[in-house]
Amino acid sequence: EGQITNALNYAEQMLSHIPSTASAHFITDITLCHAWFLQLSGDISGAMEGYNKGVKSAYAHEDIKLIADARSLRGALHSYIGDFSEALDDLVTAQGLYESLNLTGWANINLTDIATSFRRYGDPESAIKYYQKLKELYLKNGNMDQVAGVTSDIGLALDEIGEHEQAIENFRFSYQYFKDHKYKLVAAINATNIAYSLIQLNRLQEAENYLKEAALDITEKEPGAYSFMKLFMAKILYQQALYPEALTELASAENAFRTMHNDRGLVQLLQLK
């Protein structure tokens, strides 16, 4: 949290004191950096405004790399908030540009966002095909951080098709990897994912234990993770017929979902409410 705040402050200083000799590439790039840190801090409207500005500037200066970057960032944000047609338009365009520039690493990251968009849009089978392709590539290259990340993504897609036991296996691999390597927040997010799968299997006590552990590292300052953690706890309380307590958890989750403009999560919440 402190590093995000420092980075955001630094980016704002750079934008406020752009030297006269600065290139258009630099100005567009720092604009995108600023927008990215706005997104991480929970300012979705500000982030989208920055990405739109970055896209416009990159096209105006015919900067192919930054067109790809801007549309990849904007597409991922569109996907997160549930604007899937806009997301895939941006992400597919970015994919073609990254591949034409032979920027394999960025193309792989962008491909993950394409797969995630398919999953969120309701096509988890296609998403799994993309994720598996990326996992094999990362394993071949020995990129274990990325292996753990995409393994968790596969778990999310498996949940979508009802393969909850298999999803738990994927989440537990990622959870343990990130825990062992001191990525506390990412491990906590995987703990919430495990909890969701356990809830689907009606293993409520196990799920509650994982959520309580996750709550040690996920705070309101991480609204993306906090919203789902609170929603899943509400699901448990609802199934235990503890309705007032469930509504209290939903109130916290709703604030976070609305902060993040996450309509996908908000729909789940409102159904339960």
Coordinates of N, CA and C in Angstrom, one line a residue, residues 146-273:
Q146 N 4.8 -16.7 -12.6 CA 3.7 -16.7 -13.6 C 3.0 -18.0 -13.6
V147 N 3.7 -19.1 -13.4 CA 3.0 -20.5 -13.3 C 2.0 -20.4 -12.2
A148 N 2.4 -19.9 -11.0 CA 1.5 -19.9 -9.9 C 0.3 -19.0 -10.2
G149 N 0.5 -17.8 -10.8 CA -0.6 -16.9 -11.2 C -1.6 -17.5 -12.1
V150 N -1.1 -18.1 -13.2 CA -2.0 -18.7 -14.2 C -2.7 -20.0 -13.7
T151 N -2.1 -20.7 -12.7 CA -2.7 -21.8 -12.1 C -3.9 -21.4 -11.3
S152 N -3.8 -20.3 -10.7 CA -4.9 -19.7 -9.9 C -6.0 -19.3 -10.9
D153 N -5.7 -18.7 -12.1 CA -6.6 -18.3 -13.1 C -7.4 -19.6 -13.6
I154 N -6.7 -20.7 -13.8 CA -7.3 -21.9 -14.2 C -8.3 -22.4 -13.2
G155 N -8.0 -22.2 -11.9 CA -8.9 -22.6 -10.8 C -10.2 -21.8 -10.9
L156 N -10.1 -20.5 -11.2 CA -11.3 -19.7 -11.3 C -12.2 -20.2 -12.5
A157 N -11.6 -20.5 -13.6 CA -12.3 -21.1 -14.7 C -13.0 -22.4 -14.4
L158 N -12.2 -23.2 -13.7 CA -12.8 -24.6 -13.3 C -14.0 -24.4 -12.4
D159 N -14.0 -23.4 -11.5 CA -15.1 -23.1 -10.6 C -16.4 -22.8 -11.5
E160 N -16.1 -22.1 -12.6 CA -17.2 -21.7 -13.5 C -17.9 -22.8 -14.1
I161 N -17.2 -23.9 -14.3 CA -17.8 -25.1 -15.0 C -18.2 -26.2 -13.9
G162 N -18.1 -25.8 -12.6 CA -18.5 -26.7 -11.6 C -17.5 -27.7 -11.1
E163 N -16.3 -27.6 -11.5 CA -15.2 -28.5 -11.1 C -14.5 -28.0 -9.9
H164 N -15.2 -28.0 -8.7 CA -14.8 -27.3 -7.6 C -13.6 -28.0 -6.9
E165 N -13.6 -29.3 -6.8 CA -12.5 -30.0 -6.2 C -11.2 -29.7 -7.0
Q166 N -11.3 -29.8 -8.3 CA -10.1 -29.5 -9.2 C -9.7 -28.0 -9.0
A167 N -10.6 -27.2 -8.9 CA -10.3 -25.7 -8.6 C -9.5 -25.6 -7.4
I168 N -10.0 -26.3 -6.3 CA -9.3 -26.2 -5.0 C -7.8 -26.6 -5.1
E169 N -7.6 -27.7 -5.9 CA -6.2 -28.2 -6.1 C -5.3 -27.1 -6.7
N170 N -5.9 -26.4 -7.7 CA -5.2 -25.3 -8.4 C -4.9 -24.1 -7.4
F171 N -5.9 -23.7 -6.7 CA -5.8 -22.6 -5.8 C -4.8 -22.9 -4.7
R172 N -4.8 -24.2 -4.2 CA -3.9 -24.5 -3.1 C -2.5 -24.5 -3.5
F173 N -2.2 -24.9 -4.8 CA -0.9 -24.9 -5.3 C -0.4 -23.4 -5.3
S174 N -1.2 -22.5 -5.8 CA -0.8 -21.1 -5.9 C -0.7 -20.5 -4.5
Y175 N -1.7 -20.8 -3.7 CA -1.7 -20.3 -2.3 C -0.4 -20.6 -1.6
Q176 N 0.0 -21.9 -1.7 CA 1.2 -22.3 -1.0 C 2.4 -21.7 -1.6
Y177 N 2.5 -21.6 -2.9 CA 3.6 -21.0 -3.6 C 3.8 -19.5 -3.1
F178 N 2.7 -18.8 -3.2 CA 2.8 -17.3 -2.8 C 3.1 -17.2 -1.3
K179 N 2.5 -18.1 -0.5 CA 2.8 -18.0 0.9 C 4.3 -18.3 1.2
D180 N 4.8 -19.3 0.6 CA 6.2 -19.6 0.8 C 7.2 -18.5 0.3
H181 N 6.8 -17.8 -0.7 CA 7.6 -16.7 -1.2 C 7.2 -15.3 -0.7
K182 N 6.5 -15.3 0.4 CA 6.2 -14.1 1.2 C 5.3 -13.1 0.4
Y183 N 4.6 -13.5 -0.6 CA 3.6 -12.7 -1.3 C 2.3 -12.7 -0.5
K184 N 2.2 -12.0 0.6 CA 1.1 -12.2 1.6 C -0.2 -11.9 0.9
L185 N -0.3 -10.8 0.2 CA -1.6 -10.4 -0.3 C -2.1 -11.4 -1.4
V186 N -1.2 -11.8 -2.3 CA -1.6 -12.7 -3.3 C -2.0 -14.1 -2.7
A187 N -1.3 -14.5 -1.7 CA -1.7 -15.7 -1.0 C -3.0 -15.6 -0.3
A188 N -3.3 -14.4 0.2 CA -4.6 -14.2 0.9 C -5.8 -14.2 -0.2
I189 N -5.5 -13.7 -1.4 CA -6.5 -13.7 -2.4 C -6.8 -15.1 -2.8
N190 N -5.7 -16.0 -2.9 CA -5.9 -17.4 -3.2 C -6.7 -18.1 -2.1
A191 N -6.5 -17.7 -0.9 CA -7.3 -18.2 0.2 C -8.8 -17.9 0.1
T192 N -9.1 -16.7 -0.4 CA -10.5 -16.4 -0.6 C -11.1 -17.3 -1.8
N193 N -10.2 -17.5 -2.8 CA -10.7 -18.4 -3.9 C -11.0 -19.8 -3.4
I194 N -10.1 -20.3 -2.6 CA -10.3 -21.6 -2.0 C -11.6 -21.6 -1.2
A195 N -11.8 -20.6 -0.4 CA -13.1 -20.5 0.3 C -14.3 -20.5 -0.5
Y196 N -14.3 -19.8 -1.7 CA -15.4 -19.9 -2.6 C -15.7 -21.3 -3.0
S197 N -14.7 -22.0 -3.5 CA -14.9 -23.4 -3.9 C -15.4 -24.3 -2.8
L198 N -14.9 -24.1 -1.6 CA -15.4 -24.9 -0.5 C -16.9 -24.6 -0.2
I199 N -17.3 -23.3 -0.3 CA -18.7 -22.9 -0.1 C -19.6 -23.7 -1.1
Q200 N -19.1 -23.7 -2.3 CA -19.9 -24.4 -3.4 C -20.1 -25.9 -3.0
L201 N -19.1 -26.5 -2.3 CA -19.2 -27.9 -1.8 C -19.8 -28.0 -0.5
N202 N -20.3 -26.9 0.1 CA -21.0 -26.8 1.4 C -20.0 -27.2 2.5
R203 N -18.8 -27.0 2.4 CA -17.8 -27.2 3.4 C -17.5 -25.8 4.1
L204 N -18.5 -25.4 4.9 CA -18.5 -24.0 5.3 C -17.5 -23.7 6.4
Q205 N -17.2 -24.6 7.3 CA -16.2 -24.4 8.4 C -14.8 -24.2 7.8
E206 N -14.5 -25.1 6.8 CA -13.2 -24.9 6.1 C -13.1 -23.6 5.4
A207 N -14.2 -23.2 4.7 CA -14.2 -22.0 4.0 C -14.0 -20.8 4.9
E208 N -14.7 -20.8 6.1 CA -14.6 -19.7 7.0 C -13.2 -19.6 7.6
N209 N -12.5 -20.7 7.8 CA -11.2 -20.6 8.3 C -10.2 -19.9 7.3
Y210 N -10.4 -20.2 6.0 CA -9.6 -19.6 5.0 C -9.9 -18.1 4.9
L211 N -11.1 -17.7 5.0 CA -11.5 -16.3 5.0 C -11.0 -15.5 6.2
K212 N -11.0 -16.2 7.3 CA -10.4 -15.5 8.5 C -8.9 -15.3 8.4
E213 N -8.3 -16.2 7.8 CA -6.8 -16.1 7.5 C -6.6 -15.0 6.5
A214 N -7.4 -14.9 5.4 CA -7.3 -13.9 4.4 C -7.5 -12.5 5.0
A215 N -8.4 -12.4 6.0 CA -8.7 -11.1 6.5 C -7.5 -10.5 7.3
L216 N -6.5 -11.3 7.6 CA -5.3 -10.7 8.3 C -4.5 -9.9 7.3
D217 N -4.7 -10.1 6.0 CA -3.8 -9.4 5.0 C -4.6 -8.6 4.0
I218 N -6.0 -8.8 3.9 CA -6.8 -8.0 3.0 C -7.6 -7.0 3.8
T219 N -7.4 -5.7 3.5 CA -8.1 -4.6 4.1 C -8.9 -3.8 3.1
E220 N -9.6 -2.9 3.6 CA -10.5 -2.0 2.8 C -9.6 -1.3 1.7
K221 N -8.3 -1.1 2.0 CA -7.4 -0.5 1.1 C -7.1 -1.3 -0.2
E222 N -7.6 -2.5 -0.2 CA -7.5 -3.4 -1.3 C -8.9 -3.8 -1.7
P223 N -9.7 -2.8 -2.3 CA -11.1 -3.0 -2.5 C -11.5 -4.2 -3.4
G224 N -10.6 -4.5 -4.4 CA -10.8 -5.6 -5.3 C -10.9 -6.9 -4.6
A225 N -10.0 -7.2 -3.7 CA -9.9 -8.4 -3.0 C -10.9 -8.4 -1.8
Y226 N -11.0 -7.2 -1.2 CA -11.8 -7.1 0.0 C -13.3 -7.3 -0.3
S227 N -13.7 -6.9 -1.5 CA -15.2 -7.0 -1.8 C -15.6 -8.5 -1.9
F228 N -14.8 -9.3 -2.6 CA -15.1 -10.7 -2.7 C -15.0 -11.4 -1.4
M229 N -13.9 -11.1 -0.6 CA -13.8 -11.7 0.7 C -15.0 -11.5 1.6
K230 N -15.5 -10.3 1.6 CA -16.7 -10.0 2.4 C -18.0 -10.7 1.8
L231 N -18.1 -10.7 0.5 CA -19.2 -11.4 -0.2 C -19.2 -12.9 0.2
F232 N -18.1 -13.5 0.2 CA -18.0 -14.9 0.5 C -18.3 -15.2 1.9
M233 N -17.9 -14.3 2.8 CA -18.3 -14.5 4.2 C -19.8 -14.3 4.4
A234 N -20.4 -13.4 3.7 CA -21.8 -13.2 3.7 C -22.5 -14.5 3.2
K235 N -22.0 -15.2 2.2 CA -22.6 -16.4 1.7 C -22.6 -17.5 2.8
I236 N -21.5 -17.6 3.6 CA -21.5 -18.5 4.7 C -22.5 -18.2 5.7
L237 N -22.6 -16.9 6.1 CA -23.5 -16.5 7.2 C -24.9 -16.7 6.7
Y238 N -25.2 -16.5 5.4 CA -26.5 -16.7 4.9 C -26.9 -18.2 5.0
Q239 N -26.0 -19.1 4.6 CA -26.3 -20.5 4.7 C -26.4 -21.0 6.1
Q240 N -25.9 -20.2 7.1 CA -26.0 -20.6 8.5 C -27.3 -19.9 9.1
A241 N -28.0 -19.2 8.3 CA -29.3 -18.5 8.7 C -29.0 -17.3 9.6
L242 N -27.7 -16.8 9.5 CA -27.4 -15.6 10.3 C -27.5 -14.4 9.4
Y243 N -28.8 -14.0 9.2 CA -29.1 -13.0 8.2 C -28.7 -11.6 8.5
P244 N -28.8 -11.1 9.7 CA -28.4 -9.7 10.0 C -26.8 -9.6 9.9
E245 N -26.1 -10.7 10.3 CA -24.7 -10.7 10.2 C -24.3 -10.7 8.7
A246 N -25.0 -11.5 7.9 CA -24.7 -11.6 6.5 C -24.9 -10.2 5.8
L247 N -26.0 -9.5 6.2 CA -26.2 -8.2 5.6 C -25.2 -7.2 6.0
T248 N -24.6 -7.3 7.2 CA -23.5 -6.4 7.6 C -22.3 -6.6 6.7
E249 N -22.0 -7.9 6.4 CA -20.9 -8.2 5.5 C -21.1 -7.7 4.1
L250 N -22.4 -7.9 3.7 CA -22.7 -7.4 2.3 C -22.6 -5.9 2.2
A251 N -22.9 -5.2 3.3 CA -22.8 -3.7 3.2 C -21.3 -3.3 3.0
S252 N -20.4 -4.0 3.6 CA -19.0 -3.7 3.4 C -18.6 -4.1 2.0
A253 N -19.1 -5.2 1.5 CA -18.7 -5.7 0.2 C -19.3 -4.7 -0.9
E254 N -20.5 -4.3 -0.7 CA -21.2 -3.4 -1.7 C -20.4 -2.1 -1.8
N255 N -20.0 -1.5 -0.7 CA -19.2 -0.3 -0.8 C -17.9 -0.5 -1.7
A256 N -17.3 -1.7 -1.5 CA -16.0 -1.9 -2.2 C -16.3 -2.2 -3.7
F257 N -17.4 -3.0 -4.0 CA -17.7 -3.2 -5.4 C -18.1 -1.9 -6.1
R258 N -18.8 -1.0 -5.4 CA -19.2 0.2 -6.1 C -17.9 1.1 -6.3
T259 N -17.0 1.1 -5.3 CA -15.8 1.8 -5.5 C -15.0 1.4 -6.7
M260 N -15.0 0.1 -6.9 CA -14.2 -0.5 -8.0 C -15.1 -0.6 -9.3
H261 N -16.3 -0.1 -9.3 CA -17.2 -0.2 -10.5 C -17.3 -1.6 -11.0
N262 N -17.3 -2.6 -10.1 CA -17.3 -4.0 -10.5 C -18.8 -4.5 -10.5
D263 N -19.4 -4.4 -11.7 CA -20.7 -4.8 -11.9 C -20.9 -6.3 -11.8
R264 N -19.9 -7.1 -12.1 CA -20.0 -8.5 -12.1 C -20.2 -9.0 -10.6
G265 N -19.3 -8.4 -9.7 CA -19.5 -8.8 -8.3 C -20.7 -8.2 -7.7
L266 N -21.1 -7.0 -8.1 CA -22.3 -6.4 -7.6 C -23.5 -7.2 -7.9
V267 N -23.6 -7.8 -9.1 CA -24.8 -8.6 -9.4 C -24.9 -9.8 -8.5
Q268 N -23.8 -10.5 -8.2 CA -23.8 -11.6 -7.2 C -24.3 -11.1 -5.9
L269 N -23.7 -10.0 -5.5 CA -24.1 -9.4 -4.1 C -25.6 -9.1 -4.0
L270 N -26.1 -8.4 -5.1 CA -27.5 -8.0 -5.0 C -28.5 -9.2 -5.1
Q271 N -28.1 -10.3 -5.7 CA -28.9 -11.5 -5.7 C -29.0 -12.1 -4.3
L272 N -27.9 -12.1 -3.6 CA -27.8 -12.6 -2.3 C -28.6 -11.7 -1.3
K273 N -28.4 -10.4 -1.5 CA -29.1 -9.4 -0.6 C -30.6 -9.5 -0.8

